[in-house]
């Protein structure tokens, strides 16, 4: 049967990526599991995915400076914990210093195959945004690719679909969907025309397991993923949007997904806003909130439980403990706190 035009496009796209990244050469994980690491970059963002086929996807690279603190932590996870020699893909959610600042130092430490982003920075001509955007262009060069909602990263055995990018969202639901009854209570905020609203977000699927990471996607753009129907369906694991800053977790978007577990990439004094934490904890079906840091200005009710918190003190002298989710073939996934070795296993929906 002749291939459709769409199939030919996907095949060509996959071939280009494979040639650039050497994805086929990636060594399979010894356990054959899907691993997700949340790396402590002190309130920035860096999330590493290692597929059962050994392909690697790093989303964001933390801050610049601090004697390459964040790049060094990422390198340790990549090489020592995950046992990789290179990163096949680096996804940049958006062009802010806490997400892309560490990329220059990281690129000197770890070989990177391809760079994926939402499109040109909308802050690239501004004072703070200009240097970040210019540096990214120099690092990525011809290895840069821009993806749109609905497109998929070429991976073996797992599916990573872009659900938001450059102010646009999926054109249609990923599965069966019902009207979102909570949309009537949505109250819009002033439109965010900066980089947060442009965030590249994705849904990762392995068999029945699903994980969502929306970067720093802002309030009104979260609503477009949720109303009038929830475009993402129900998921297992959710990275709390925008580090849980202020009240930036939209209940109309998170609650219909009904994640069993949420992980928050906050710092000791960044993110974990009281209202955002309350929104996460009230999410229907949520069993646990895990957190990279104890929010030192919050009470216990507005923090993850200590057992599920990777780092307890201030940034100074922080050891940079990490959190890992390991998804197995038996329909379960286990989260582990590297600080204390505590693990807990959850059932895939």
Tab-separated table of C-alpha atoms in Angstrom:
chain	number	residue	atom	x	y	z
A	1	UNK	CA	0.000	0.000	0.000
A	2	UNK	CA	1.532	3.409	-0.914
A	3	UNK	CA	2.504	5.674	1.954
A	4	UNK	CA	0.364	8.737	2.612
A	5	UNK	CA	1.909	12.201	2.414
A	6	UNK	CA	1.599	12.473	6.213
A	7	UNK	CA	3.482	9.192	6.668
A	8	UNK	CA	6.246	10.350	4.363
A	9	UNK	CA	6.578	13.606	6.299
A	10	UNK	CA	6.799	11.760	9.631
A	11	UNK	CA	9.338	9.311	8.204
A	12	UNK	CA	11.511	12.124	6.873
A	13	UNK	CA	11.286	14.026	10.161
A	14	UNK	CA	12.303	10.923	12.088
A	15	UNK	CA	15.221	10.241	9.768
A	16	UNK	CA	16.578	13.768	10.170
A	17	UNK	CA	16.370	13.572	13.960
A	18	UNK	CA	17.946	10.115	14.057
A	19	UNK	CA	20.823	11.250	11.890
A	20	UNK	CA	21.454	14.273	14.109
A	21	UNK	CA	21.102	12.590	17.476
A	22	UNK	CA	22.411	9.096	16.897
A	23	UNK	CA	19.269	7.974	18.758
A	24	UNK	CA	19.612	4.451	17.413
A	25	UNK	CA	22.991	4.211	19.144
A	26	UNK	CA	21.563	4.989	22.587
A	27	UNK	CA	22.239	2.170	25.032
A	28	UNK	CA	18.977	0.721	26.406
A	29	UNK	CA	18.360	1.192	30.115
A	30	UNK	CA	19.441	-1.950	31.962
A	31	UNK	CA	16.028	-2.343	33.559
A	32	UNK	CA	14.085	-1.564	30.379
A	33	UNK	CA	12.062	0.983	32.315
A	34	UNK	CA	10.970	4.514	31.543
A	35	UNK	CA	12.787	6.855	33.945
A	36	UNK	CA	12.001	10.497	34.716
A	37	UNK	CA	14.413	12.547	36.846
A	38	UNK	CA	13.624	15.921	38.404
A	39	UNK	CA	16.981	17.631	38.879
A	40	UNK	CA	17.366	20.261	41.584
A	41	UNK	CA	18.308	23.569	39.965
A	42	UNK	CA	17.167	25.663	42.928
A	43	UNK	CA	13.808	26.804	41.607
A	44	UNK	CA	14.608	26.647	37.914
A	45	UNK	CA	13.667	23.636	35.830
A	46	UNK	CA	15.411	20.538	34.489
A	47	UNK	CA	13.650	17.236	33.840
A	48	UNK	CA	15.351	14.223	32.233
A	49	UNK	CA	13.456	11.409	30.517
A	50	UNK	CA	15.200	8.137	29.614
A	51	UNK	CA	13.090	5.788	27.515
A	52	UNK	CA	13.172	1.971	27.665
A	53	UNK	CA	15.074	2.073	24.356
A	54	UNK	CA	17.741	4.279	25.912
A	55	UNK	CA	16.751	7.516	24.197
A	56	UNK	CA	17.119	10.649	26.304
A	57	UNK	CA	15.154	13.893	26.446
A	58	UNK	CA	16.167	16.732	28.748
A	59	UNK	CA	13.646	19.504	29.266
A	60	UNK	CA	15.356	22.741	30.348
A	61	UNK	CA	18.767	23.265	31.920
A	62	UNK	CA	18.405	25.523	34.947
A	63	UNK	CA	20.389	28.683	35.649
A	64	UNK	CA	23.725	30.007	34.425
A	65	UNK	CA	26.452	30.977	36.898
A	66	UNK	CA	27.017	29.700	40.443
A	67	UNK	CA	30.215	27.999	39.221
A	68	UNK	CA	28.172	25.940	36.736
A	69	UNK	CA	26.183	24.449	39.622
A	70	UNK	CA	23.162	23.460	37.550
A	71	UNK	CA	25.075	22.151	34.541
A	72	UNK	CA	27.208	20.042	36.889
A	73	UNK	CA	24.132	18.593	38.609
A	74	UNK	CA	22.553	17.749	35.269
A	75	UNK	CA	25.780	16.150	34.035
A	76	UNK	CA	25.903	13.998	37.171
A	77	UNK	CA	22.361	12.728	36.642
A	78	UNK	CA	22.922	12.112	32.932
A	79	UNK	CA	26.244	10.272	33.281
A	80	UNK	CA	26.261	8.769	36.762
A	81	UNK	CA	22.623	8.087	37.617
A	82	UNK	CA	21.194	7.431	34.148
A	83	UNK	CA	24.424	6.011	32.714
A	84	UNK	CA	24.247	8.008	29.477
A	85	UNK	CA	27.032	9.456	27.373
A	86	UNK	CA	24.919	11.971	25.471
A	87	UNK	CA	21.520	13.650	25.323
A	88	UNK	CA	19.535	12.849	22.202
A	89	UNK	CA	17.161	15.806	22.584
A	90	UNK	CA	17.126	18.985	24.642
A	91	UNK	CA	13.652	20.542	24.789
A	92	UNK	CA	13.585	24.202	25.775
A	93	UNK	CA	10.191	25.028	27.232
A	94	UNK	CA	10.785	28.787	26.890
A	95	UNK	CA	13.569	31.325	26.888
A	96	UNK	CA	13.923	32.424	30.505
A	97	UNK	CA	17.181	32.256	32.429
A	98	UNK	CA	15.943	29.708	34.978
A	99	UNK	CA	15.112	27.264	32.177
A	100	UNK	CA	17.770	27.824	29.517
A	101	UNK	CA	20.522	29.722	31.339
A	102	UNK	CA	22.561	26.610	32.141
A	103	UNK	CA	22.516	25.289	28.584
A	104	UNK	CA	25.790	26.846	27.474
A	105	UNK	CA	27.748	25.244	30.321
A	106	UNK	CA	25.898	21.941	29.866
A	107	UNK	CA	26.729	21.787	26.151
A	108	UNK	CA	30.417	21.851	27.090
A	109	UNK	CA	29.957	18.914	29.457
A	110	UNK	CA	27.491	16.642	27.635
A	111	UNK	CA	27.110	15.935	23.920
A	112	UNK	CA	23.686	17.052	22.646
A	113	UNK	CA	22.047	15.715	19.497
A	114	UNK	CA	19.156	18.082	18.716
A	115	UNK	CA	17.420	21.081	20.245
A	116	UNK	CA	13.637	21.496	20.236
A	117	UNK	CA	11.766	24.710	21.050
A	118	UNK	CA	8.470	26.564	20.649
A	119	UNK	CA	9.757	29.068	18.081
A	120	UNK	CA	11.614	32.356	18.212
A	121	UNK	CA	11.661	34.125	21.574
A	122	UNK	CA	9.029	36.834	21.966
A	123	UNK	CA	11.392	38.534	24.417
A	124	UNK	CA	14.460	38.266	22.207
A	125	UNK	CA	14.607	42.010	21.623
A	126	UNK	CA	14.172	42.948	25.272
A	127	UNK	CA	16.964	43.784	27.698
A	128	UNK	CA	16.902	40.547	29.703
A	129	UNK	CA	15.622	38.298	26.941
A	130	UNK	CA	18.117	39.331	24.275
A	131	UNK	CA	21.298	37.673	25.606
A	132	UNK	CA	19.467	34.442	26.502
A	133	UNK	CA	17.949	34.183	23.037
A	134	UNK	CA	21.197	35.061	21.251
A	135	UNK	CA	23.177	32.486	23.230
A	136	UNK	CA	20.631	29.760	22.495
A	137	UNK	CA	20.896	30.443	18.768
A	138	UNK	CA	24.653	30.089	18.912
A	139	UNK	CA	24.482	26.797	20.832
A	140	UNK	CA	21.689	25.163	18.837
A	141	UNK	CA	22.719	26.361	15.375
A	142	UNK	CA	21.550	24.033	12.631
A	143	UNK	CA	20.508	21.393	15.187
A	144	UNK	CA	17.509	23.479	16.207
A	145	UNK	CA	13.959	22.335	15.426
A	146	UNK	CA	10.688	24.099	16.222
A	147	UNK	CA	7.630	21.974	16.975
A	148	UNK	CA	3.925	22.766	17.003
A	149	UNK	CA	1.019	21.349	19.032
A	150	UNK	CA	0.014	17.934	17.777
A	151	UNK	CA	3.496	17.025	16.521
A	152	UNK	CA	5.379	14.094	18.029
A	153	UNK	CA	9.017	13.594	18.843
A	154	UNK	CA	10.404	10.548	17.002
A	155	UNK	CA	10.925	8.022	19.784
A	156	UNK	CA	10.888	4.230	20.006
A	157	UNK	CA	8.278	2.561	22.190
A	158	UNK	CA	6.994	5.764	23.798
A	159	UNK	CA	5.043	8.744	22.540
A	160	UNK	CA	5.832	12.377	23.287
A	161	UNK	CA	3.251	14.729	21.793
A	162	UNK	CA	3.521	18.509	21.942
A	163	UNK	CA	0.345	19.915	23.503
A	164	UNK	CA	1.228	23.629	23.734
A	165	UNK	CA	3.773	25.826	21.968
A	166	UNK	CA	4.132	29.499	21.064
A	167	UNK	CA	0.693	30.406	22.388
A	168	UNK	CA	-1.118	27.600	20.550
A	169	UNK	CA	-2.608	24.381	21.923
A	170	UNK	CA	-3.701	21.024	20.536
A	171	UNK	CA	-6.201	21.271	17.681
A	172	UNK	CA	-8.202	18.337	19.068
A	173	UNK	CA	-8.376	16.168	22.212
A	174	UNK	CA	-5.860	13.336	22.527
A	175	UNK	CA	-8.628	10.884	23.408
A	176	UNK	CA	-12.253	10.691	24.443
A	177	UNK	CA	-13.294	13.910	26.129
A	178	UNK	CA	-16.282	15.290	27.949
A	179	UNK	CA	-17.327	18.907	28.547
A	180	UNK	CA	-15.391	20.438	31.425
A	181	UNK	CA	-18.067	21.440	33.934
A	182	UNK	CA	-15.675	23.707	35.848
A	183	UNK	CA	-15.062	26.052	32.922
A	184	UNK	CA	-17.951	28.319	33.891
A	185	UNK	CA	-16.036	29.422	36.995
A	186	UNK	CA	-12.890	30.408	35.072
A	187	UNK	CA	-11.812	34.010	35.535
A	188	UNK	CA	-9.221	35.218	33.008
A	189	UNK	CA	-6.130	37.121	34.046
A	190	UNK	CA	-4.445	39.877	32.008
A	191	UNK	CA	-3.017	38.287	28.876
A	192	UNK	CA	0.589	37.154	29.227
A	193	UNK	CA	2.452	38.153	26.075
A	194	UNK	CA	5.848	37.058	27.378
A	195	UNK	CA	7.769	33.808	27.198
A	196	UNK	CA	5.835	31.973	29.926
A	197	UNK	CA	2.721	31.953	27.770
A	198	UNK	CA	4.737	30.599	24.852
A	199	UNK	CA	5.901	27.541	26.838
A	200	UNK	CA	6.337	24.272	25.002
A	201	UNK	CA	4.415	21.596	26.890
A	202	UNK	CA	4.021	17.890	26.211
A	203	UNK	CA	2.298	14.675	27.175
A	204	UNK	CA	4.507	11.579	27.447
A	205	UNK	CA	2.845	8.174	27.059
A	206	UNK	CA	4.305	4.716	27.691
A	207	UNK	CA	1.697	1.959	27.364
A	208	UNK	CA	-1.064	3.263	29.666
A	209	UNK	CA	1.169	5.553	31.735
A	210	UNK	CA	0.907	9.288	31.005
A	211	UNK	CA	2.966	12.244	32.231
A	212	UNK	CA	2.335	15.946	31.528
A	213	UNK	CA	4.853	18.805	31.703
A	214	UNK	CA	3.616	22.272	30.649
A	215	UNK	CA	6.677	24.307	31.586
A	216	UNK	CA	5.634	27.739	32.842
A	217	UNK	CA	2.463	27.938	30.758
A	218	UNK	CA	0.437	30.843	32.101
A	219	UNK	CA	-3.133	31.023	33.350
A	220	UNK	CA	-5.119	31.943	30.228
A	221	UNK	CA	-3.159	29.491	28.066
A	222	UNK	CA	-3.781	26.666	30.546
A	223	UNK	CA	-7.477	27.389	30.147
A	224	UNK	CA	-7.244	26.792	26.402
A	225	UNK	CA	-6.064	23.244	27.112
A	226	UNK	CA	-9.011	22.657	29.430
A	227	UNK	CA	-12.071	24.461	28.080
A	228	UNK	CA	-14.603	23.721	26.819
A	229	UNK	CA	-13.166	20.182	27.056
A	230	UNK	CA	-10.049	18.795	28.703
A	231	UNK	CA	-7.760	18.115	25.735
A	232	UNK	CA	-5.306	15.970	27.726
A	233	UNK	CA	-7.606	13.480	29.417
A	234	UNK	CA	-6.739	11.808	32.742
A	235	UNK	CA	-3.049	11.320	33.511
A	236	UNK	CA	-0.908	9.546	36.074
A	237	UNK	CA	1.852	12.050	36.797
A	238	UNK	CA	1.941	15.845	36.539
A	239	UNK	CA	4.800	18.323	36.845
A	240	UNK	CA	3.288	21.296	38.669
A	241	UNK	CA	3.063	24.188	36.226
A	242	UNK	CA	5.348	27.230	36.723
A	243	UNK	CA	6.995	25.796	39.855
A	244	UNK	CA	3.720	26.416	41.715
A	245	UNK	CA	4.412	30.159	41.696
A	246	UNK	CA	1.747	32.349	43.377
A	247	UNK	CA	-1.667	31.019	42.266
A	248	UNK	CA	-0.483	29.976	38.801
A	249	UNK	CA	-1.884	26.420	38.842
A	250	UNK	CA	-5.273	26.618	37.133
A	251	UNK	CA	-7.748	24.238	38.809
A	252	UNK	CA	-9.889	24.031	35.662
A	253	UNK	CA	-6.852	22.620	33.876
A	254	UNK	CA	-5.275	20.391	36.533
A	255	UNK	CA	-8.307	18.898	38.228
A	256	UNK	CA	-9.905	17.234	35.147
A	257	UNK	CA	-6.581	15.463	34.506
A	258	UNK	CA	-6.879	13.948	38.004
A	259	UNK	CA	-3.191	12.998	38.336
A	260	UNK	CA	-2.335	10.452	40.997
A	261	UNK	CA	1.023	12.129	41.698
A	262	UNK	CA	2.290	15.693	41.244
A	263	UNK	CA	5.948	16.756	41.378
A	264	UNK	CA	6.873	20.395	42.008
A	265	UNK	CA	10.212	21.791	40.807
A	266	UNK	CA	10.341	24.663	43.308
A	267	UNK	CA	13.190	26.229	45.277
A	268	UNK	CA	13.377	27.076	48.974
A	269	UNK	CA	11.944	30.563	48.355
A	270	UNK	CA	10.677	30.278	44.765
A	271	UNK	CA	7.399	28.653	43.801
A	272	UNK	CA	5.150	26.650	46.119
A	273	UNK	CA	2.762	29.575	46.485
A	274	UNK	CA	0.159	28.877	49.161
A	275	UNK	CA	-2.772	29.086	46.730
A	276	UNK	CA	-1.017	26.939	44.133
A	277	UNK	CA	-0.166	24.265	46.714
A	278	UNK	CA	-3.776	24.218	47.898
A	279	UNK	CA	-4.963	23.809	44.305
A	280	UNK	CA	-2.623	20.861	43.798
A	281	UNK	CA	-3.604	19.160	47.072
A	282	UNK	CA	-7.322	19.527	46.287
A	283	UNK	CA	-6.964	17.859	42.895
A	284	UNK	CA	-9.394	14.912	42.675
A	285	UNK	CA	-7.669	11.559	43.068
A	286	UNK	CA	-4.289	12.996	44.051
A	287	UNK	CA	-2.411	10.623	46.342
A	288	UNK	CA	0.796	12.591	46.829
A	289	UNK	CA	2.651	15.810	46.138
A	290	UNK	CA	6.437	15.413	45.833
A	291	UNK	CA	8.688	18.461	45.916
A	292	UNK	CA	12.305	19.283	45.095
A	293	UNK	CA	12.507	21.725	48.023
A	294	UNK	CA	10.795	22.522	51.263
A	295	UNK	CA	9.318	25.987	50.893
A	296	UNK	CA	11.007	27.580	53.893
A	297	UNK	CA	8.439	30.369	54.228
A	298	UNK	CA	5.448	27.995	54.203
A	299	UNK	CA	3.892	26.011	57.020
A	300	UNK	CA	3.641	22.216	56.887
A	301	UNK	CA	0.173	22.369	55.351
A	302	UNK	CA	1.611	24.173	52.319
A	303	UNK	CA	4.531	21.842	51.738
A	304	UNK	CA	4.914	18.310	50.487
A	305	UNK	CA	5.433	15.829	53.295
A	306	UNK	CA	9.070	15.810	54.455
A	307	UNK	CA	9.492	12.201	53.356
A	308	UNK	CA	8.546	13.262	49.807
A	309	UNK	CA	10.739	16.392	49.750
A	310	UNK	CA	14.186	16.117	48.200
A	311	UNK	CA	15.890	19.126	49.835
A	312	UNK	CA	14.991	20.629	53.192
A	313	UNK	CA	17.210	23.696	53.669
A	314	UNK	CA	18.236	26.865	51.886
A	315	UNK	CA	20.105	27.029	48.577
A	316	UNK	CA	23.436	27.634	50.262
A	317	UNK	CA	25.223	24.318	50.834
A	318	UNK	CA	22.294	22.440	49.259
A	319	UNK	CA	23.315	18.937	48.166
A	320	UNK	CA	20.939	18.988	45.184
A	321	UNK	CA	19.012	15.794	45.887
A	322	UNK	CA	16.777	14.595	43.065
A	323	UNK	CA	13.496	12.756	42.545
A	324	UNK	CA	13.039	9.894	40.092
A	325	UNK	CA	9.957	8.177	38.700
A	326	UNK	CA	10.529	4.681	37.298
A	327	UNK	CA	7.751	3.182	35.174
A	328	UNK	CA	7.872	-0.594	34.735
A	329	UNK	CA	6.145	-3.044	32.431
A	330	UNK	CA	3.900	-4.331	35.216
A	331	UNK	CA	1.634	-1.274	35.195
A	332	UNK	CA	3.173	0.460	38.193
A	333	UNK	CA	5.555	3.375	38.690
A	334	UNK	CA	7.781	4.126	41.655
A	335	UNK	CA	8.989	7.517	42.853
A	336	UNK	CA	12.233	7.724	44.810
A	337	UNK	CA	13.698	10.529	46.902
A	338	UNK	CA	17.500	10.465	46.589
A	339	UNK	CA	17.971	12.351	49.880
A	340	UNK	CA	16.575	9.624	52.092
A	341	UNK	CA	16.106	6.670	49.744
A	342	UNK	CA	12.349	6.637	50.357
A	343	UNK	CA	10.292	5.080	47.553
A	344	UNK	CA	6.589	4.684	46.942
A	345	UNK	CA	4.860	2.727	44.197
A	346	UNK	CA	1.643	3.749	42.411
A	347	UNK	CA	-0.694	1.978	40.033
A	348	UNK	CA	-1.027	3.170	36.433
A	349	UNK	CA	-4.615	4.117	35.641
